[in-house]
XYZ file of N, CA and C in Angstrom:
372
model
N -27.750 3.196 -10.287
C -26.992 2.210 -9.511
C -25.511 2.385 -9.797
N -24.688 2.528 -8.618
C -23.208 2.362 -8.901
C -22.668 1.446 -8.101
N -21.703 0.829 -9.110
C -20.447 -0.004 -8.538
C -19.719 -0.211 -8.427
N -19.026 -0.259 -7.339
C -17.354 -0.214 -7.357
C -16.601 -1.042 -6.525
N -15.704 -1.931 -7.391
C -14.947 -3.148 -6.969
C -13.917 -3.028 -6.245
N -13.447 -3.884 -5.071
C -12.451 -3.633 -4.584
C -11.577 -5.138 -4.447
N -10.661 -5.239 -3.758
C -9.770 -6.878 -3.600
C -9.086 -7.506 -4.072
N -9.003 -6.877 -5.434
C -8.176 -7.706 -6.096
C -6.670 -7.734 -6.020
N -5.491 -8.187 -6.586
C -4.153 -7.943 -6.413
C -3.786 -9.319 -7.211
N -2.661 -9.680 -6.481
C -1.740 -10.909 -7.008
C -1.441 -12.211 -5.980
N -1.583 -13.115 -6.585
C -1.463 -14.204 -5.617
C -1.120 -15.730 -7.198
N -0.292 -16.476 -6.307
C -0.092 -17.332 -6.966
C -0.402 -18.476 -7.071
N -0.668 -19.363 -8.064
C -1.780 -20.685 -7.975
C -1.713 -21.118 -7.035
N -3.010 -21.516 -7.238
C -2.997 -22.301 -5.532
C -3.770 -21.417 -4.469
N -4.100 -20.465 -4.708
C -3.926 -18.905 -3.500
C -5.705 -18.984 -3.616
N -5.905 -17.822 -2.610
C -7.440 -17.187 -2.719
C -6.788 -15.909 -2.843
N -8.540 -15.412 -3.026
C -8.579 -13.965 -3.195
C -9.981 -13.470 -2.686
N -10.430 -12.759 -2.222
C -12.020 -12.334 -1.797
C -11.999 -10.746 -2.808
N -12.940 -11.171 -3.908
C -13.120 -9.735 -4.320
C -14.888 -9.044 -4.005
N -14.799 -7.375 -4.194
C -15.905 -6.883 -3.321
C -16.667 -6.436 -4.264
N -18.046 -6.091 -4.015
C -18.974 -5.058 -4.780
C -19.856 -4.208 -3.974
N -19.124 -3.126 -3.598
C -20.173 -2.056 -2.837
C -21.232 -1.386 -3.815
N -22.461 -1.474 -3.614
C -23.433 -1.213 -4.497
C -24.387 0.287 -3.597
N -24.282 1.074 -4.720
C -24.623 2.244 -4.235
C -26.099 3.133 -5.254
N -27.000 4.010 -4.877
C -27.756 4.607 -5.582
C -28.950 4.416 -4.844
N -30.202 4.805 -6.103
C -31.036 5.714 -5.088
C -31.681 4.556 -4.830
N -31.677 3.493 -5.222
C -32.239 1.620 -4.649
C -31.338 0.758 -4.904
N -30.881 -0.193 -4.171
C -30.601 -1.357 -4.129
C -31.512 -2.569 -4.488
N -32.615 -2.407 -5.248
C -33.347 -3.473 -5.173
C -32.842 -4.272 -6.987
N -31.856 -4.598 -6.751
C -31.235 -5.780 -7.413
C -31.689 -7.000 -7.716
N -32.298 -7.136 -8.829
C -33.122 -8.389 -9.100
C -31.985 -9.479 -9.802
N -30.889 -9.425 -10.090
C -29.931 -10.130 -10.422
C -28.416 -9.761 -10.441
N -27.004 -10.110 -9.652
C -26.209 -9.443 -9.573
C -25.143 -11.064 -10.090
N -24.093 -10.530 -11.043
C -22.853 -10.709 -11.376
C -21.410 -10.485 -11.266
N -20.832 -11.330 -11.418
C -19.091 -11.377 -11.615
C -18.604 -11.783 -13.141
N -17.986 -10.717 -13.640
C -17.673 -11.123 -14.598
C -15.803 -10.805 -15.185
N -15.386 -11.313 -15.972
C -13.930 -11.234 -16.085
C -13.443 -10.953 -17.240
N -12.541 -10.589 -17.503
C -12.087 -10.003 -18.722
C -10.394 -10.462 -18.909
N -9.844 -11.279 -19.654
C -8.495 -11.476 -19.858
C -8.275 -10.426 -21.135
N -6.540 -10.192 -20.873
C -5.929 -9.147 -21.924
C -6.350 -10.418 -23.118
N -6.607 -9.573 -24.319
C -7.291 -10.510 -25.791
C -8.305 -11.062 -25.722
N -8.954 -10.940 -24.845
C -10.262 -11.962 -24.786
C -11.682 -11.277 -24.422
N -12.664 -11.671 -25.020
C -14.109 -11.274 -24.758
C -14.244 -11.260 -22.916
N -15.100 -10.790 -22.715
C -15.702 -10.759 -21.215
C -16.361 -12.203 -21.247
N -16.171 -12.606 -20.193
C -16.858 -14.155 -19.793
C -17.760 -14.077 -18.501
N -18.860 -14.307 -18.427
C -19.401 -14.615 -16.935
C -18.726 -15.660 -16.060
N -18.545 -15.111 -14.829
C -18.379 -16.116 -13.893
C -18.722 -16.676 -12.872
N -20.099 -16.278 -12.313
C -20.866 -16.183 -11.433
C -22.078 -14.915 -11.342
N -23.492 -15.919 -11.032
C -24.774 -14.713 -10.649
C -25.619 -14.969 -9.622
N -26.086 -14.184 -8.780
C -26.713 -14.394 -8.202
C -27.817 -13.731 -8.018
N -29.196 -14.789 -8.059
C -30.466 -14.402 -8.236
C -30.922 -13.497 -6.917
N -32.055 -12.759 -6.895
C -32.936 -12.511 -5.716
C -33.404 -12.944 -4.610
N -33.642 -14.579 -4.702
C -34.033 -15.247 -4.254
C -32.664 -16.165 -3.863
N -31.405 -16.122 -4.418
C -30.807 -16.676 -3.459
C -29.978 -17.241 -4.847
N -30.838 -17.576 -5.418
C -30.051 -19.231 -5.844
C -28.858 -18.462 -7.159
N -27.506 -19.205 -7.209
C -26.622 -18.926 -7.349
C -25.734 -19.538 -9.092
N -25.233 -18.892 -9.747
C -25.001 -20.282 -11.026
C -23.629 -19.670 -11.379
N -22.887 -20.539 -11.777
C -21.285 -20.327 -12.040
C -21.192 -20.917 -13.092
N -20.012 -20.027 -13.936
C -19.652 -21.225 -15.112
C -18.979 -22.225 -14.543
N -18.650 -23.196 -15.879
C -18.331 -24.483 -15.361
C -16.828 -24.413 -14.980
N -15.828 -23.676 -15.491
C -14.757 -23.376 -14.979
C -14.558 -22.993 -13.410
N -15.076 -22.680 -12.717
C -15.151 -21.950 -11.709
C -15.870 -23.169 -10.468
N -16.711 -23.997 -10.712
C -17.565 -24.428 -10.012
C -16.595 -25.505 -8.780
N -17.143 -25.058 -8.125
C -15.997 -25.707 -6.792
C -14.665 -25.016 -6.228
N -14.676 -24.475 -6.969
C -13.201 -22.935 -6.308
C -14.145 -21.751 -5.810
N -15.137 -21.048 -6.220
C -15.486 -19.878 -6.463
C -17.062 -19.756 -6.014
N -17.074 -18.820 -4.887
C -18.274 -18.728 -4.584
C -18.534 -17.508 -4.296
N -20.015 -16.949 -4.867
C -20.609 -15.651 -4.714
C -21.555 -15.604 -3.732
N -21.646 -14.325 -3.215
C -22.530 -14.073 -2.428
C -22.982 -12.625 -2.146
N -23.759 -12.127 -1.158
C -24.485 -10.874 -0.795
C -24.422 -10.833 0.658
N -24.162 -9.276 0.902
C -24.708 -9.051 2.476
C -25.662 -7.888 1.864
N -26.672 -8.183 2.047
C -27.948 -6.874 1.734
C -27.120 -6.061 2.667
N -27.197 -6.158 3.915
C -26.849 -5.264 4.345
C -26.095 -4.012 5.143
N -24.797 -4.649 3.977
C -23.887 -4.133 3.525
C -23.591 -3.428 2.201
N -24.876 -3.724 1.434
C -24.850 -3.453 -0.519
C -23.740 -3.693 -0.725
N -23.409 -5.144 -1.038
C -22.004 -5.486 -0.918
C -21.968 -6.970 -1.682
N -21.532 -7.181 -2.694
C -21.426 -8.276 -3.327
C -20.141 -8.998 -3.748
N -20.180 -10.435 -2.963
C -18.799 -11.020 -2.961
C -18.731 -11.890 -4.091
N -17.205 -12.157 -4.317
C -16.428 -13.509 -4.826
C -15.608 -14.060 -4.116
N -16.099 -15.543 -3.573
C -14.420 -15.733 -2.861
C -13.831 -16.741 -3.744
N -12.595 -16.523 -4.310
C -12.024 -17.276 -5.211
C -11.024 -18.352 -4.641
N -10.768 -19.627 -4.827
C -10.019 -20.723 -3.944
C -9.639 -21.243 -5.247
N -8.342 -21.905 -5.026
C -7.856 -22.775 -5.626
C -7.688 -22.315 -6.954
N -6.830 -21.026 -6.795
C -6.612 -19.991 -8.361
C -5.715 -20.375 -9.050
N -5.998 -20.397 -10.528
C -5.335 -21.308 -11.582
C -4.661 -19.640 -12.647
N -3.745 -19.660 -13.024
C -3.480 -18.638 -13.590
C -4.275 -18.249 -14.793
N -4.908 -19.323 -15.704
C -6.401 -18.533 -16.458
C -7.435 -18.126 -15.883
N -7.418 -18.307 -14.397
C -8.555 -16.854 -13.476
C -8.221 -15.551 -14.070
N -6.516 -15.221 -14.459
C -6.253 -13.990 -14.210
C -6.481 -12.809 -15.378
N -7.199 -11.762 -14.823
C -8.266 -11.084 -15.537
C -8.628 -10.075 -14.931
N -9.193 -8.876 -15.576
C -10.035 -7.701 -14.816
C -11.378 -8.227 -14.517
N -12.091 -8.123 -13.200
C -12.693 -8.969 -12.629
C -14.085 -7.888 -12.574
N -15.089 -7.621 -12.895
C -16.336 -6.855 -12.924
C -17.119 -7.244 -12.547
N -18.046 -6.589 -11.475
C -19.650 -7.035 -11.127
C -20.336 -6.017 -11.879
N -22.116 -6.956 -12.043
C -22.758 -6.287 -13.020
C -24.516 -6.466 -11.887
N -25.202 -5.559 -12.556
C -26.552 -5.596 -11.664
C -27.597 -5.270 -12.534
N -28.660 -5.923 -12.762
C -29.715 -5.386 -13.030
C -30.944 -5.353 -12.200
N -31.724 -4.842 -12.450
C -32.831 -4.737 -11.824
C -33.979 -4.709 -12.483
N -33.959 -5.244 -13.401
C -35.484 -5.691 -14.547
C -35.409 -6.971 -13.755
N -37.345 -7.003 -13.461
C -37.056 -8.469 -13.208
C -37.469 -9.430 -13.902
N -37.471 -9.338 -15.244
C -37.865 -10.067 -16.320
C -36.684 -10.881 -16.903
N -35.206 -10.211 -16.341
C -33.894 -10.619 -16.419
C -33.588 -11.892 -16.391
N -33.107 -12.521 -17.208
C -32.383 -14.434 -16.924
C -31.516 -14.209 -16.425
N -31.375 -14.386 -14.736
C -30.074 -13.913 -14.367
C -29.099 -15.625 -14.197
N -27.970 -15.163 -15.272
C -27.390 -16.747 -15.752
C -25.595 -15.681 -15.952
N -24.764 -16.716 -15.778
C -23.470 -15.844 -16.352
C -23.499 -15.958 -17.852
N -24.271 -16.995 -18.213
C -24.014 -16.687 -19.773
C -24.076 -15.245 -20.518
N -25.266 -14.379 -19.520
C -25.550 -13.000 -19.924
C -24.540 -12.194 -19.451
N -23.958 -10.744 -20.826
C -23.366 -10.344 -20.535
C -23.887 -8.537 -20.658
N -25.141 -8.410 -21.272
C -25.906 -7.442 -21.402
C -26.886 -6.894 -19.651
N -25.724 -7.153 -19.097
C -26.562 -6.218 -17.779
C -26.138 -4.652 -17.708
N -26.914 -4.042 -17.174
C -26.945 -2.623 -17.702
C -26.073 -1.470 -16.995
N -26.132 -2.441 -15.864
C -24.688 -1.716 -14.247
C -23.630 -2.126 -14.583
N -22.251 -1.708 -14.309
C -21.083 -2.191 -14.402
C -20.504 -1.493 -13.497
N -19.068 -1.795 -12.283
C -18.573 -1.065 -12.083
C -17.083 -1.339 -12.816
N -16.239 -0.619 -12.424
C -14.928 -0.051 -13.269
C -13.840 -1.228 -13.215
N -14.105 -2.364 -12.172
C -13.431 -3.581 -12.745
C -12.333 -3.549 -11.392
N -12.163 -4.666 -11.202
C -10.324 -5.191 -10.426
C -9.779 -5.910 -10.889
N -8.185 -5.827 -10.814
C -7.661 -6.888 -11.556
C -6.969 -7.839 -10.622
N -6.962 -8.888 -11.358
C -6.455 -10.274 -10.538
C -5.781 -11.157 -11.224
N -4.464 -11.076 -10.847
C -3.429 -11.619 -11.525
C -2.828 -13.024 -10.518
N -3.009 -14.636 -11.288
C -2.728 -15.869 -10.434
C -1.301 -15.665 -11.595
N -0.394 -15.964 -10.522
C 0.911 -16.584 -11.417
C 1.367 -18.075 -10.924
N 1.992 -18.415 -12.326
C 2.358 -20.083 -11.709
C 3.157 -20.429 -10.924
């Protein structure tokens, strides 16, 4: 499975942003897909996953600005980010697994896909 992010840039509080995940390889059958973020000094944080079946979980920072989603078919996995606060700003990563034994939760940060990240910078 490969992934590779696109959308990100600069925008200042207050702003959106739509970031992408074109998902590529010899299946798409994705049993759990992520957004995850990375600030300069700081651990990786989940920020959104979305299950197989649909259903969707965000950290609590995020909940009401930030919504994920899928076009199967497009292999294409979104973030649309609203109401950006300058601690959004971060290298922004989707992640995929396909075990489906997977807790797909943002708390998890052990998924086994990654692509190479976008960055997204909110200024005040």
């Amino acid at each position: 499975v490969q992934l590779v992010e696109s959308g990100g840039g600069s925008v200042q509080a207050g702003g959106s942003l739509r970031v992408s995940c074109v998902v590529s390889g010899s299946t798409y059958n994705a049993h759990c897909m992520g957004w995850f973020r990375q600030a300069t000094g700081k651990e990786r944080e989940g920020v959104a996953t979305v299950f197989s079946d649909g259903e969707t979980r965000y950290t609590d920072s995020v909940k009401g600005r930030f919504t994920i989603s899928q076009d199967n078919a497009k292999n294409t996995l979104y973030l649309q980010m609203n109401s950006l606060k300058p601690e959004d700003t971060g290298m922004y990563y989707c992640a995929a697994v396909t075990q489906r034994t997977f807790w797909c939760d943002p708390s998890r940060t052990d998924f086994p896909y990654w692509g190479q990240g976008t960055q997204v910078t909110v200024s005040s």
